[in-house]
DNA sequence: CCCCAAAATCTTGTATACAAAATGCTTGAC
DNA sequence: GTCAAGCATTTTGTATACAAGATTTTGGGG
């Protein structure tokens, strides 16, 4: 826990932006939010600054902070980079992964599959995250792990919507298993390619989803 | 230019940290720096926060901000990631690069080579940066471009020391040309591999350099 | 009736004042 | 003499007050 007030406020605001409480382009009124959080403007400004550096809000001098939701094109780009980063993690991990981590990946997948069959969305997400984060960690490069986690967090709210696709989940599990097979075999190229494809498909599915949303809404 | 005071202070502090004005672990005294910059603590704190989010300083609650120079191990990791990011840029660029950009790459290389022969270090760095940044841009993924630029900036002070290696520069130019050849041919795999190797070598050379510094200093 | 300009208001950016916490120093006891 | 406890000092975190710029509103003129 850092300086807890501005830290917590930043998290809350982030959540609110992800929730869609703040629409794209909405202005973050400092005094209003300060009242709402029951603090002065100072910690709130620090929180806003933090969000600005994360790219969630745009800071216009003397004008204020405006929510900056990524558009569809930018999201596709982010998913593309996510796929590449995970592929790099997999490539490194194929050479460096420990036996214990391989067991953890198998375990996460087993529990993930169980969650799918039990229709337990929360458990599915938890185990799915454990799977991916384990690969980041086993890349053996702490900086890469951190950067990949950063993007993972940023894309989290958009990834979440994919549960709506029936049948995608079991397919996803099969892809996970194939990745682990390649990692176990120490086949860096295959592991990278499979994980890249696995994540890229998420981006594409997301694309479809957004499109259907758009046409349904307007 | 954002809120210019805290923005400028952050840049100055960043520069000072890179220069080695602040040693690793040094505390950034708010009141002292505020006096030094002739501002109050408020904009200075915002600048420090910014640096903290960039990872240049560590913020310990109720203790203060401490300069956090990356150690050798972390730097190697960062160069490793840099090589991978640039490789991804090259892979994308191979499919998307424009003829104009290819000409720009050749032009940058030519001027770079001229700078080497003229022993013009500044010109060399300028053109070298132009070369790499052009490839980032031609990846056709603005988000990837931005993220790669971020890491590029962060590694800049450490890359700068490589001029000391005689003979490395002409070799480096040859590698650049080979990368452009692959891009021109649209050979994504080769372009990626060559650029990855080019950047990875920088990291290794840097490693050697630091080692020699260490043994010389202590 | 509309448009332009000036003033008033609102909001951000900065400074200062205050509170809380941590560190270090001093003093006292064993 | 040393260790511990309490107090003082220093420093961060927060609140509030002040200044500067931007926007909006109002009033006057065309």
Coordinates of C-alpha atoms (C1' of nucleotides) in Angstrom, one line a residue:
Chain A
X1 CA 0.0 0.0 0.0
X2 CA 1.5 3.2 -1.1
X3 CA 0.3 6.6 0.1
X4 CA -3.1 5.0 0.7
X5 CA -5.5 7.8 0.0
X6 CA -4.4 8.8 -3.5
X7 CA -3.6 5.2 -4.2
X8 CA -7.1 4.0 -3.3
X9 CA -8.8 6.9 -5.1
X10 CA -6.8 6.1 -8.2
X11 CA -7.9 2.5 -8.1
X12 CA -11.5 3.5 -7.5
X13 CA -11.5 6.0 -10.4
X14 CA -9.9 3.4 -12.6
X15 CA -12.6 0.9 -11.7
X16 CA -15.2 3.6 -12.4
X17 CA -13.8 4.3 -15.8
X18 CA -13.7 0.6 -16.6
X19 CA -17.2 0.2 -15.4
X20 CA -18.3 2.8 -17.8
X21 CA -19.5 5.1 -15.0
X22 CA -17.5 7.8 -16.8
X23 CA -18.2 7.9 -20.5
X24 CA -15.6 8.6 -23.0
X25 CA -14.7 12.3 -23.0
X26 CA -16.3 13.0 -19.6
X27 CA -14.5 15.6 -17.5
X28 CA -13.3 14.6 -14.1
X29 CA -14.3 17.5 -11.9
X30 CA -11.8 17.8 -9.1
X31 CA -13.9 19.6 -6.5
X32 CA -16.9 17.3 -7.2
X33 CA -14.9 14.2 -6.9
X34 CA -13.0 15.5 -3.9
X35 CA -16.4 16.1 -2.1
X36 CA -17.5 12.6 -3.2
X37 CA -14.4 10.9 -1.8
X38 CA -14.4 13.1 1.2
X39 CA -10.9 14.4 0.7
X40 CA -9.3 17.6 -0.4
X41 CA -8.3 18.3 -4.0
X42 CA -4.6 17.4 -3.4
X43 CA -4.8 13.6 -3.1
X44 CA -7.4 13.6 -5.8
X45 CA -5.2 15.5 -8.2
X46 CA -2.4 13.0 -7.6
X47 CA -4.8 10.2 -8.4
X48 CA -5.8 11.9 -11.6
X49 CA -2.2 12.4 -12.5
X50 CA -1.6 8.7 -12.0
X51 CA -4.5 7.8 -14.4
X52 CA -3.1 10.3 -16.9
X53 CA 0.2 8.5 -17.0
X54 CA -1.6 5.2 -17.4
X55 CA -3.3 6.7 -20.4
X56 CA -6.8 6.4 -19.0
X57 CA -7.4 10.1 -18.9
X58 CA -6.1 12.9 -21.0
X59 CA -4.8 16.0 -19.2
X60 CA -5.5 19.2 -21.0
X61 CA -3.6 22.2 -19.5
X62 CA -5.9 24.7 -17.7
X63 CA -8.9 22.7 -18.9
X64 CA -9.0 19.6 -16.8
X65 CA -8.9 15.8 -17.0
X66 CA -11.0 14.0 -19.6
X67 CA -11.7 10.3 -19.7
X68 CA -10.1 8.7 -22.7
X69 CA -11.6 5.4 -23.5
X70 CA -9.6 3.5 -26.1
X71 CA -11.4 3.3 -29.4
X72 CA -11.9 0.0 -31.3
X73 CA -8.9 0.5 -33.4
X74 CA -6.6 1.2 -30.4
X75 CA -8.0 -1.8 -28.6
X76 CA -7.2 -4.0 -31.6
X77 CA -3.7 -2.6 -31.5
X78 CA -3.3 -3.3 -27.8
X79 CA -4.5 -6.9 -28.2
X80 CA -2.0 -7.3 -31.0
X81 CA 0.8 -6.1 -28.8
X82 CA -0.5 -8.3 -26.0
X83 CA -0.3 -11.3 -28.2
X84 CA 3.3 -10.5 -29.1
X85 CA 4.3 -9.9 -25.5
X86 CA 2.8 -13.2 -24.4
X87 CA 4.5 -14.9 -27.3
X88 CA 7.9 -13.6 -26.2
X89 CA 7.1 -14.7 -22.6
X90 CA 6.3 -18.2 -24.0
X91 CA 9.5 -18.3 -26.1
X92 CA 11.6 -17.4 -23.1
X93 CA 9.7 -19.7 -20.8
X94 CA 10.1 -22.7 -23.1
X95 CA 13.9 -22.6 -22.3
X96 CA 13.6 -21.6 -18.6
X97 CA 10.4 -23.0 -17.2
X98 CA 10.7 -25.2 -14.1
X99 CA 9.0 -28.5 -13.5
X100 CA 7.0 -27.1 -10.7
X101 CA 5.7 -24.3 -13.0
X102 CA 4.7 -26.9 -15.6
X103 CA 2.7 -28.7 -12.9
X104 CA 1.0 -25.4 -12.0
X105 CA 0.0 -24.7 -15.6
X106 CA -1.5 -28.2 -15.8
X107 CA -3.3 -27.6 -12.5
X108 CA -4.6 -24.2 -13.6
X109 CA -5.9 -25.7 -16.8
X110 CA -7.6 -28.6 -15.0
X111 CA -9.4 -26.2 -12.6
X112 CA -10.2 -23.9 -15.5
X113 CA -11.9 -26.7 -17.3
X114 CA -13.8 -27.7 -14.2
X115 CA -14.9 -24.1 -13.8
X116 CA -16.2 -24.1 -17.4
X117 CA -18.3 -27.2 -16.8
X118 CA -19.6 -25.8 -13.5
X119 CA -20.4 -22.5 -15.3
X120 CA -18.4 -20.7 -12.6
X121 CA -17.2 -17.6 -14.4
X122 CA -15.2 -16.2 -11.4
X123 CA -13.3 -19.4 -11.0
X124 CA -12.6 -19.5 -14.7
X125 CA -11.1 -16.0 -14.7
X126 CA -9.0 -16.7 -11.7
X127 CA -7.5 -19.9 -13.1
X128 CA -7.1 -18.4 -16.5
X129 CA -5.2 -15.5 -15.1
X130 CA -3.1 -17.9 -13.0
X131 CA -2.2 -19.7 -16.2
X132 CA -1.1 -16.6 -18.1
X133 CA 0.7 -15.0 -15.2
X134 CA 2.6 -18.2 -14.6
X135 CA 4.0 -18.0 -18.1
X136 CA 4.9 -14.4 -17.6
X137 CA 6.8 -15.3 -14.5
X138 CA 8.6 -18.3 -16.1
X139 CA 9.9 -16.1 -18.8
X140 CA 12.7 -15.5 -16.4
X141 CA 12.7 -11.8 -17.2
X142 CA 11.2 -9.8 -14.3
X143 CA 11.0 -6.6 -16.4
X144 CA 9.2 -8.4 -19.2
X145 CA 6.9 -10.0 -16.6
X146 CA 6.1 -6.6 -15.2
X147 CA 5.4 -4.9 -18.6
X148 CA 3.2 -7.8 -19.7
X149 CA 1.3 -7.7 -16.5
X150 CA 0.7 -4.0 -17.0
X151 CA -0.9 -4.5 -20.4
X152 CA -2.8 -7.5 -19.1
X153 CA -4.3 -5.3 -16.4
X154 CA -5.2 -2.6 -18.8
X155 CA -7.0 -5.0 -21.1
X156 CA -8.7 -6.9 -18.3
X157 CA -12.1 -5.1 -18.5
X158 CA -12.3 -5.8 -22.2
X159 CA -11.2 -9.4 -22.0
X160 CA -13.9 -10.0 -19.4
X161 CA -16.7 -9.6 -21.9
X162 CA -15.7 -12.7 -23.8
X163 CA -17.5 -15.1 -21.5
X164 CA -20.6 -14.4 -23.7
X165 CA -19.2 -16.6 -26.4
X166 CA -20.4 -20.1 -26.0
X167 CA -18.0 -22.8 -27.0
X168 CA -15.1 -20.4 -27.0
X169 CA -14.1 -21.5 -23.5
X170 CA -13.5 -25.2 -24.2
X171 CA -11.6 -24.3 -27.4
X172 CA -9.5 -21.9 -25.3
X173 CA -8.7 -24.7 -22.9
X174 CA -7.5 -26.9 -25.7
X175 CA -5.2 -24.1 -26.8
X176 CA -3.8 -23.8 -23.3
X177 CA -3.0 -27.4 -23.2
X178 CA -1.2 -27.2 -26.6
X179 CA 0.9 -24.3 -25.2
X180 CA 1.9 -26.3 -22.2
X181 CA 2.8 -29.3 -24.4
X182 CA 5.2 -27.0 -26.4
X183 CA 6.6 -25.6 -23.2
X184 CA 7.2 -29.0 -21.8
X185 CA 8.9 -30.1 -25.0
X186 CA 11.1 -27.0 -24.8
X187 CA 9.9 -26.0 -28.3
X188 CA 10.2 -22.2 -28.1
X189 CA 9.0 -21.4 -31.5
X190 CA 5.9 -23.5 -31.3
X191 CA 5.1 -22.3 -27.8
X192 CA 5.4 -18.7 -28.9
X193 CA 3.3 -19.2 -32.0
X194 CA 0.5 -21.1 -30.1
X195 CA 0.2 -18.5 -27.3
X196 CA 0.3 -15.7 -29.8
X197 CA -2.5 -17.2 -31.8
X198 CA -4.5 -17.9 -28.6
X199 CA -4.3 -14.3 -27.5
X200 CA -4.8 -12.9 -31.0
X201 CA -8.0 -14.9 -31.3
X202 CA -9.2 -13.2 -28.1
X203 CA -8.7 -9.8 -29.8
X204 CA -10.6 -10.9 -32.8
X205 CA -13.4 -12.3 -30.8
X206 CA -13.6 -9.1 -29.0
X207 CA -13.8 -7.3 -32.3
X208 CA -16.8 -9.4 -33.3
X209 CA -18.4 -8.7 -29.9
X210 CA -18.0 -5.0 -30.2
X211 CA -19.4 -5.0 -33.7
X212 CA -22.5 -6.9 -32.6
X213 CA -22.9 -4.5 -29.7
X214 CA -22.6 -1.5 -32.0
X215 CA -25.2 -2.7 -34.4
X216 CA -27.5 -3.7 -31.6
X217 CA -27.2 -0.4 -29.9
X218 CA -27.5 2.0 -32.8
Chain B
X1 CA 3.5 21.1 -23.1
X2 CA 1.4 19.9 -20.3
X3 CA 1.2 21.7 -17.0
X4 CA 4.6 23.1 -17.8
X5 CA 6.2 23.5 -14.3
X6 CA 5.8 20.0 -13.0
X7 CA 6.4 18.7 -16.6
X8 CA 9.7 20.6 -16.8
X9 CA 10.8 19.7 -13.3
X10 CA 10.1 16.0 -14.1
X11 CA 12.2 16.3 -17.2
X12 CA 15.0 18.0 -15.4
X13 CA 15.0 15.5 -12.5
X14 CA 15.0 12.7 -15.0
X15 CA 18.0 14.2 -16.7
X16 CA 19.7 14.6 -13.4
X17 CA 19.1 11.0 -12.5
X18 CA 20.4 9.8 -15.9
X19 CA 23.4 12.1 -15.5
X20 CA 24.3 10.4 -12.3
X21 CA 23.8 13.7 -10.3
X22 CA 21.7 11.6 -8.0
X23 CA 23.3 8.3 -7.1
X24 CA 21.4 5.1 -6.6
X25 CA 19.4 5.2 -3.4
X26 CA 19.7 9.0 -3.0
X27 CA 16.7 10.6 -1.3
X28 CA 15.0 13.4 -3.2
X29 CA 14.4 16.0 -0.6
X30 CA 11.2 17.8 -1.5
X31 CA 11.9 21.1 0.3
X32 CA 15.5 21.3 -0.9
X33 CA 14.6 20.6 -4.5
X34 CA 11.6 23.0 -4.2
X35 CA 14.0 25.8 -3.2
X36 CA 16.4 24.8 -5.9
X37 CA 13.8 24.9 -8.6
X38 CA 12.2 28.0 -7.1
X39 CA 8.8 26.5 -6.8
X40 CA 6.6 25.2 -4.0
X41 CA 6.4 21.6 -2.9
X42 CA 3.2 21.0 -4.8
X43 CA 4.5 20.9 -8.4
X44 CA 7.7 19.2 -7.3
X45 CA 5.7 16.4 -5.7
X46 CA 3.8 15.9 -8.9
X47 CA 7.1 15.6 -10.7
X48 CA 8.4 13.0 -8.3
X49 CA 5.2 11.1 -8.6
X50 CA 5.6 11.0 -12.4
X51 CA 9.2 9.7 -12.0
X52 CA 7.9 7.1 -9.6
X53 CA 5.4 5.8 -12.1
X54 CA 8.2 5.6 -14.7
X55 CA 10.1 3.5 -12.3
X56 CA 13.0 5.9 -11.9
X57 CA 12.4 6.5 -8.2
X58 CA 10.9 4.4 -5.5
X59 CA 8.2 6.0 -3.3
X60 CA 8.3 4.7 0.3
X61 CA 5.2 5.8 2.2
X62 CA 6.0 8.4 4.9
X63 CA 9.7 8.0 4.1
X64 CA 10.2 9.8 0.8
X65 CA 11.4 9.2 -2.8
X66 CA 14.6 7.4 -3.4
X67 CA 16.4 7.1 -6.7
X68 CA 16.3 3.7 -8.1
X69 CA 19.0 3.1 -10.7
X70 CA 18.5 -0.2 -12.5
X71 CA 21.1 -2.7 -11.6
X72 CA 23.1 -4.6 -14.2
X73 CA 20.7 -7.6 -14.1
X74 CA 17.7 -5.4 -14.6
X75 CA 19.4 -3.5 -17.5
X76 CA 20.1 -6.7 -19.2
X77 CA 16.5 -7.7 -18.9
X78 CA 15.4 -4.3 -20.3
X79 CA 17.7 -4.7 -23.3
X80 CA 16.4 -8.2 -23.8
X81 CA 12.8 -6.8 -23.9
X82 CA 13.9 -3.9 -26.1
X83 CA 15.3 -6.4 -28.6
X84 CA 12.1 -8.3 -28.7
X85 CA 9.9 -5.2 -29.1
X86 CA 12.0 -4.0 -31.9
X87 CA 11.9 -7.4 -33.5
X88 CA 8.1 -7.3 -33.3
X89 CA 8.1 -3.8 -34.9
X90 CA 10.3 -5.1 -37.7
X91 CA 8.1 -8.1 -38.3
X92 CA 5.0 -5.9 -38.6
X93 CA 6.9 -3.3 -40.7
X94 CA 8.0 -5.9 -43.2
X95 CA 4.4 -6.3 -44.3
X96 CA 3.3 -2.8 -43.9
X97 CA 6.3 -0.5 -44.7
X98 CA 5.9 2.2 -47.3
X99 CA 8.3 2.9 -50.1
X100 CA 8.9 6.4 -48.7
X101 CA 9.9 4.9 -45.3
X102 CA 12.3 2.5 -47.0
X103 CA 13.9 5.5 -48.6
X104 CA 14.1 7.2 -45.2
X105 CA 15.8 4.2 -43.7
X106 CA 18.4 4.1 -46.5
X107 CA 18.9 7.9 -46.1
X108 CA 19.3 7.6 -42.3
X109 CA 21.8 4.9 -42.8
X110 CA 23.8 6.8 -45.3
X111 CA 24.0 9.9 -43.0
X112 CA 24.8 7.6 -40.1
X113 CA 27.7 6.2 -42.0
X114 CA 28.9 9.7 -43.0
X115 CA 28.7 10.7 -39.3
X116 CA 30.8 7.7 -38.3
X117 CA 33.5 8.7 -40.8
X118 CA 33.3 12.3 -39.7
X119 CA 33.6 11.2 -36.0
X120 CA 30.4 13.2 -35.4
X121 CA 28.8 11.5 -32.4
X122 CA 25.8 13.7 -32.2
X123 CA 24.9 13.3 -35.8
X124 CA 25.4 9.6 -35.5
X125 CA 22.9 9.4 -32.6
X126 CA 20.4 11.5 -34.3
X127 CA 20.4 9.4 -37.5
X128 CA 20.5 6.2 -35.6
X129 CA 17.5 7.2 -33.6
X130 CA 15.7 8.2 -36.8
X131 CA 16.4 4.8 -38.2
X132 CA 14.9 2.9 -35.3
X133 CA 12.0 5.2 -34.8
X134 CA 11.1 4.9 -38.4
X135 CA 10.8 1.2 -38.0
X136 CA 8.6 1.6 -34.9
X137 CA 6.3 3.9 -36.8
X138 CA 6.1 1.6 -39.8
X139 CA 5.0 -1.2 -37.6
X140 CA 1.6 0.3 -38.4
X141 CA 0.6 -0.1 -34.7
X142 CA 0.6 3.2 -32.9
X143 CA 0.3 1.6 -29.5
X144 CA 3.3 -0.7 -30.2
X145 CA 5.2 2.4 -31.5
X146 CA 4.4 4.3 -28.3
X147 CA 5.4 1.5 -26.0
X148 CA 8.6 0.8 -27.9
X149 CA 9.5 4.5 -27.8
X150 CA 8.9 4.5 -24.0
X151 CA 11.5 1.8 -23.4
X152 CA 13.8 3.3 -26.0
X153 CA 13.8 6.6 -24.1
X154 CA 14.4 4.8 -20.8
X155 CA 17.4 3.0 -22.2
X156 CA 18.8 6.0 -23.9
X157 CA 21.4 7.0 -21.3
X158 CA 22.8 3.5 -21.2
X159 CA 22.9 3.1 -24.9
X160 CA 24.8 6.4 -25.2
X161 CA 27.9 4.9 -23.7
X162 CA 28.5 2.5 -26.5
X163 CA 30.3 5.0 -28.7
X164 CA 33.4 4.0 -26.8
X165 CA 33.6 0.8 -28.7
X166 CA 35.7 1.4 -31.7
X167 CA 34.7 -0.7 -34.7
X168 CA 31.3 -1.4 -33.4
X169 CA 29.7 1.5 -35.3
X170 CA 30.6 0.3 -38.9
X171 CA 29.5 -3.2 -37.9
X172 CA 26.3 -1.6 -36.6
X173 CA 25.7 0.1 -40.0
X174 CA 26.1 -3.2 -41.8
X175 CA 23.4 -4.7 -39.6
X176 CA 21.1 -1.8 -40.3
X177 CA 21.5 -2.3 -44.0
X178 CA 20.7 -6.0 -43.7
X179 CA 17.6 -5.1 -41.8
X180 CA 16.4 -2.8 -44.5
X181 CA 17.1 -5.4 -47.1
X182 CA 14.9 -7.9 -45.3
X183 CA 12.2 -5.2 -44.9
X184 CA 12.4 -4.3 -48.5
X185 CA 12.0 -8.0 -49.4
X186 CA 9.0 -8.2 -47.2
X187 CA 10.7 -11.0 -45.3
X188 CA 9.2 -10.6 -41.8
X189 CA 11.0 -13.4 -40.1
X190 CA 14.4 -12.4 -41.3
X191 CA 13.8 -8.7 -40.5
X192 CA 12.7 -9.5 -37.0
X193 CA 15.6 -11.8 -36.4
X194 CA 18.2 -9.4 -37.7
X195 CA 16.9 -6.4 -35.7
X196 CA 16.6 -8.5 -32.6
X197 CA 20.2 -9.6 -32.9
X198 CA 21.3 -6.0 -33.6
X199 CA 19.7 -4.7 -30.5
X200 CA 20.7 -7.7 -28.4
X201 CA 24.3 -7.1 -29.3
X202 CA 24.0 -3.6 -27.9
X203 CA 22.9 -5.1 -24.6
X204 CA 25.8 -7.5 -24.6
X205 CA 28.3 -4.8 -25.5
X206 CA 26.8 -2.7 -22.7
X207 CA 27.3 -5.6 -20.4
X208 CA 31.0 -5.8 -21.3
X209 CA 31.3 -2.1 -20.9
X210 CA 29.9 -2.1 -17.4
X211 CA 32.1 -5.0 -16.4
X212 CA 35.2 -3.1 -17.5
X213 CA 34.0 0.0 -15.7
X214 CA 33.4 -2.0 -12.5
X215 CA 36.8 -3.6 -12.6
X216 CA 38.5 -0.3 -13.3
X217 CA 36.7 1.6 -10.6
X218 CA 37.0 -0.9 -7.8
Chain C
dC1 C1' -32.9 39.8 -33.3
dC2 C1' -28.2 38.6 -33.5
dC3 C1' -23.4 39.3 -32.6
dC4 C1' -19.5 41.0 -30.2
dA5 C1' -17.1 42.4 -26.1
dA6 C1' -16.2 42.8 -21.3
dA7 C1' -16.9 41.3 -16.8
dA8 C1' -18.1 37.8 -13.6
dT9 C1' -17.6 33.1 -12.4
dC10 C1' -15.7 28.8 -12.4
dT11 C1' -11.7 25.8 -12.7
dT12 C1' -7.1 24.6 -12.7
dG13 C1' -2.4 25.4 -11.0
dT14 C1' 0.5 26.9 -7.2
dA15 C1' 1.7 28.3 -2.6
dT16 C1' 1.3 28.0 2.2
dA17 C1' -0.3 26.2 6.4
dC18 C1' -1.4 22.3 9.3
dA19 C1' -1.4 17.4 10.9
dA20 C1' 0.5 13.0 11.4
dA21 C1' 4.2 9.9 11.4
dA22 C1' 8.9 8.5 11.6
dT23 C1' 13.6 9.2 13.0
dG24 C1' 17.0 10.7 16.0
dC25 C1' 18.5 12.6 20.2
dT26 C1' 18.6 13.2 24.9
dT27 C1' 17.9 11.8 29.4
dG28 C1' 17.3 8.7 32.9
dA29 C1' 17.5 4.2 34.9
dC30 C1' 19.7 -0.2 35.6
Chain D
dG1 C1' 28.5 2.4 30.4
dT2 C1' 24.7 0.9 27.9
dC3 C1' 20.0 0.5 26.7
dA4 C1' 15.4 2.0 26.5
dA5 C1' 11.8 5.3 26.6
dG6 C1' 10.0 9.7 25.7
dC7 C1' 10.4 14.0 23.5
dA8 C1' 11.8 17.0 19.9
dT9 C1' 12.7 17.7 15.1
dT10 C1' 12.3 16.7 10.6
dT11 C1' 9.6 15.2 6.7
dT12 C1' 5.8 13.5 4.3
dG13 C1' 0.7 13.8 3.4
dT14 C1' -3.4 16.7 3.4
dA15 C1' -6.1 20.8 3.5
dT16 C1' -7.0 25.4 2.4
dA17 C1' -6.1 29.8 0.5
dC18 C1' -4.6 32.4 -3.4
dA19 C1' -3.5 33.4 -8.4
dA20 C1' -4.1 33.0 -13.3
dG21 C1' -6.5 31.5 -17.2
dA22 C1' -10.6 29.9 -19.6
dT23 C1' -15.5 30.0 -20.2
dT24 C1' -19.9 31.8 -19.8
dT25 C1' -23.1 35.3 -19.2
dT26 C1' -24.8 39.7 -19.7
dG27 C1' -25.2 44.1 -21.7
dG28 C1' -24.7 47.1 -25.5
dG29 C1' -24.5 48.2 -30.2
dG30 C1' -25.5 47.2 -35.0

